[in-house]
Amino acid sequence: MLRMKAILIGIAYVSIASSMAFGQKSIQSIPNYFKSDTCYTFDILTHNNDEVLQKLIQTLATPKQSLAGQIVWENISIPYIGKNLKIILKDGAFIIDKENAYFTPFQDENSKAVFLKQSAASSYRKTEILVFQNEKNGITSSALEGRIVKFLENIIE
């Protein structure tokens, strides 16, 4: 079972890597299903994540927290999505080994630099965004999911 998951994740990786190779920029919405809720993760798919991070900071204002592996904005209002939102951006390495796949946020600028220099075929940079409202999932419908994807795509273009 774990081997099959690693294979499926590998296929997804190849798909993402090929779209990034052609310079396409997009947002991929990934639903994470739980017993009582679906929490969406929004992955940034681009060849220059640092440029996108700067665009997000310019658009959303100064973050409350800005580390190499995590940026947090609080009290953000986005039209047609919500008010007093907390947006968490995680930036790190997505690694696929023989039977596992996992995401590890960068610990500091040095770990980020080392990864970017040594990135291998079995790993890639992953930048994901989560949206919360009142400490709960802020994207609670497919309509809101579509709106946040469009909002983020407009920023990264």
Short mmCIF file of C-alpha atoms in Angstrom, two decimals:
data_model
loop_
_atom_site.label_atom_id
_atom_site.label_comp_id
_atom_site.label_asym_id
_atom_site.label_seq_id
_atom_site.Cartn_x
_atom_site.Cartn_y
_atom_site.Cartn_z
CA MET A 1 0.00 0.00 0.00
CA LEU A 2 2.79 2.43 0.89
CA ARG A 3 4.58 1.51 -2.34
CA MET A 4 1.43 2.37 -4.35
CA LYS A 5 1.15 5.75 -2.60
CA ALA A 6 4.78 6.51 -3.41
CA ILE A 7 4.17 5.59 -7.07
CA LEU A 8 1.07 7.81 -7.28
CA ILE A 9 2.88 10.68 -5.65
CA GLY A 10 5.77 10.16 -8.06
CA ILE A 11 3.38 10.41 -11.01
CA ALA A 12 1.93 13.61 -9.57
CA TYR A 13 5.46 14.94 -9.14
CA VAL A 14 6.32 14.28 -12.79
CA SER A 15 3.13 16.04 -13.86
CA ILE A 16 3.86 19.06 -11.69
CA ALA A 17 7.52 19.20 -12.69
CA SER A 18 6.68 19.07 -16.39
CA SER A 19 4.17 21.91 -16.11
CA MET A 20 6.74 24.00 -14.23
CA ALA A 21 9.39 23.26 -16.87
CA PHE A 22 7.27 25.00 -19.47
CA GLY A 23 7.00 28.12 -17.29
CA GLN A 24 3.34 27.73 -16.43
CA LYS A 25 2.12 29.30 -13.23
CA SER A 26 -0.92 27.95 -11.47
CA ILE A 27 -2.54 27.10 -8.17
CA GLN A 28 -3.52 23.52 -7.44
CA SER A 29 -6.26 23.00 -4.88
CA ILE A 30 -5.82 19.81 -2.86
CA PRO A 31 -8.71 18.73 -0.62
CA ASN A 32 -7.74 16.98 2.59
CA TYR A 33 -10.72 14.99 3.81
CA PHE A 34 -11.37 14.59 7.51
CA LYS A 35 -14.34 13.11 9.38
CA SER A 36 -16.07 16.44 9.99
CA ASP A 37 -14.46 18.84 7.53
CA THR A 38 -12.52 19.22 4.30
CA CYS A 39 -9.48 21.46 4.58
CA TYR A 40 -8.01 22.74 1.33
CA THR A 41 -4.31 23.19 0.69
CA PHE A 42 -3.38 25.44 -2.22
CA ASP A 43 -0.08 24.55 -3.86
CA ILE A 44 1.80 27.13 -5.88
CA LEU A 45 3.11 25.62 -9.10
CA THR A 46 5.69 27.85 -10.70
CA HIS A 47 9.36 27.87 -11.65
CA ASN A 48 10.16 30.83 -9.34
CA ASN A 49 8.61 30.45 -5.90
CA ASP A 50 10.61 33.33 -4.42
CA GLU A 51 9.11 35.76 -6.94
CA VAL A 52 5.63 34.54 -5.99
CA LEU A 53 6.40 34.95 -2.29
CA GLN A 54 7.35 38.58 -2.91
CA LYS A 55 4.15 39.18 -4.88
CA LEU A 56 2.08 37.70 -2.07
CA ILE A 57 3.80 39.91 0.51
CA GLN A 58 3.19 42.98 -1.65
CA THR A 59 -0.48 42.08 -2.12
CA LEU A 60 -1.38 40.84 1.36
CA ALA A 61 0.71 43.31 3.42
CA THR A 62 3.51 42.73 5.86
CA PRO A 63 3.27 39.26 7.39
CA LYS A 64 3.00 38.79 11.14
CA GLN A 65 5.65 36.07 10.88
CA SER A 66 8.18 35.61 8.11
CA LEU A 67 10.56 32.67 8.35
CA ALA A 68 12.29 30.66 5.62
CA GLY A 69 9.74 27.84 5.89
CA GLN A 70 6.61 29.67 7.01
CA ILE A 71 4.96 33.02 6.44
CA VAL A 72 1.84 33.98 8.40
CA TRP A 73 -0.58 36.80 7.71
CA GLU A 74 -3.34 37.67 10.17
CA ASN A 75 -6.47 39.84 9.98
CA ILE A 76 -6.50 39.72 6.18
CA SER A 77 -9.69 40.54 4.29
CA ILE A 78 -10.17 39.20 0.78
CA PRO A 79 -13.28 40.29 -1.13
CA TYR A 80 -15.82 37.51 -1.70
CA ILE A 81 -13.76 35.13 0.47
CA GLY A 82 -13.78 36.46 4.02
CA LYS A 83 -12.62 38.90 6.68
CA ASN A 84 -10.17 38.43 9.53
CA LEU A 85 -8.48 35.57 7.72
CA LYS A 86 -5.27 33.93 8.81
CA ILE A 87 -3.17 32.80 5.87
CA ILE A 88 -0.29 30.40 6.41
CA LEU A 89 2.22 29.78 3.66
CA LYS A 90 4.59 26.84 4.09
CA ASP A 91 7.67 26.60 1.91
CA GLY A 92 9.90 23.56 1.89
CA ALA A 93 10.99 20.31 0.32
CA PHE A 94 8.68 17.55 -0.86
CA ILE A 95 10.72 14.36 -0.84
CA ILE A 96 9.84 11.00 -2.36
CA ASP A 97 11.85 8.00 -1.25
CA LYS A 98 11.32 4.30 -1.88
CA GLU A 99 8.10 3.91 0.11
CA ASN A 100 7.27 7.32 1.52
CA ALA A 101 6.59 10.85 0.47
CA TYR A 102 6.73 13.74 2.89
CA PHE A 103 6.89 17.52 3.12
CA THR A 104 9.43 19.29 5.31
CA PRO A 105 9.33 23.10 5.64
CA PHE A 106 12.69 24.85 5.39
CA GLN A 107 14.17 25.44 8.84
CA ASP A 108 16.16 28.54 7.86
CA GLU A 109 17.70 30.29 4.87
CA ASN A 110 20.71 27.94 4.96
CA SER A 111 18.58 24.77 4.70
CA LYS A 112 16.68 26.40 1.85
CA ALA A 113 19.90 27.28 0.00
CA VAL A 114 21.29 23.78 0.47
CA PHE A 115 18.09 22.18 -0.85
CA LEU A 116 17.93 24.47 -3.89
CA LYS A 117 21.54 23.63 -4.80
CA GLN A 118 21.16 19.87 -4.28
CA SER A 119 17.60 19.29 -5.47
CA ALA A 120 17.35 15.80 -6.93
CA ALA A 121 14.91 13.98 -9.20
CA SER A 122 13.15 12.55 -6.14
CA SER A 123 12.42 15.91 -4.51
CA TYR A 124 11.04 19.29 -5.41
CA ARG A 125 10.26 22.58 -3.78
CA LYS A 126 6.72 22.79 -2.46
CA THR A 127 4.98 26.00 -1.46
CA GLU A 128 1.50 25.60 -0.02
CA ILE A 129 -1.11 27.96 1.40
CA LEU A 130 -3.77 27.32 4.02
CA VAL A 131 -6.59 29.74 4.87
CA PHE A 132 -8.23 29.92 8.30
CA GLN A 133 -11.01 32.01 9.81
CA ASN A 134 -11.51 32.04 13.59
CA GLU A 135 -8.96 29.22 13.92
CA LYS A 136 -11.07 26.98 11.65
CA ASN A 137 -10.92 26.12 7.98
CA GLY A 138 -11.72 29.34 6.09
CA ILE A 139 -12.55 27.65 2.78
CA THR A 140 -15.76 25.75 3.44
CA SER A 141 -17.31 25.36 0.00
CA SER A 142 -16.36 24.68 -3.59
CA ALA A 143 -17.39 28.27 -4.42
CA LEU A 144 -14.87 29.65 -1.89
CA GLU A 145 -12.29 27.18 -3.15
CA GLY A 146 -12.69 28.52 -6.69
CA ARG A 147 -12.53 32.13 -5.49
CA ILE A 148 -9.29 31.67 -3.55
CA VAL A 149 -7.70 29.82 -6.48
CA LYS A 150 -8.63 32.70 -8.80
CA PHE A 151 -7.41 35.28 -6.25
CA LEU A 152 -4.03 33.52 -5.91
CA GLU A 153 -3.68 32.96 -9.68
CA ASN A 154 -4.21 36.70 -10.26
CA ILE A 155 -1.34 37.42 -7.86
CA ILE A 156 1.16 35.00 -9.40
CA GLU A 157 0.56 35.96 -13.03
#
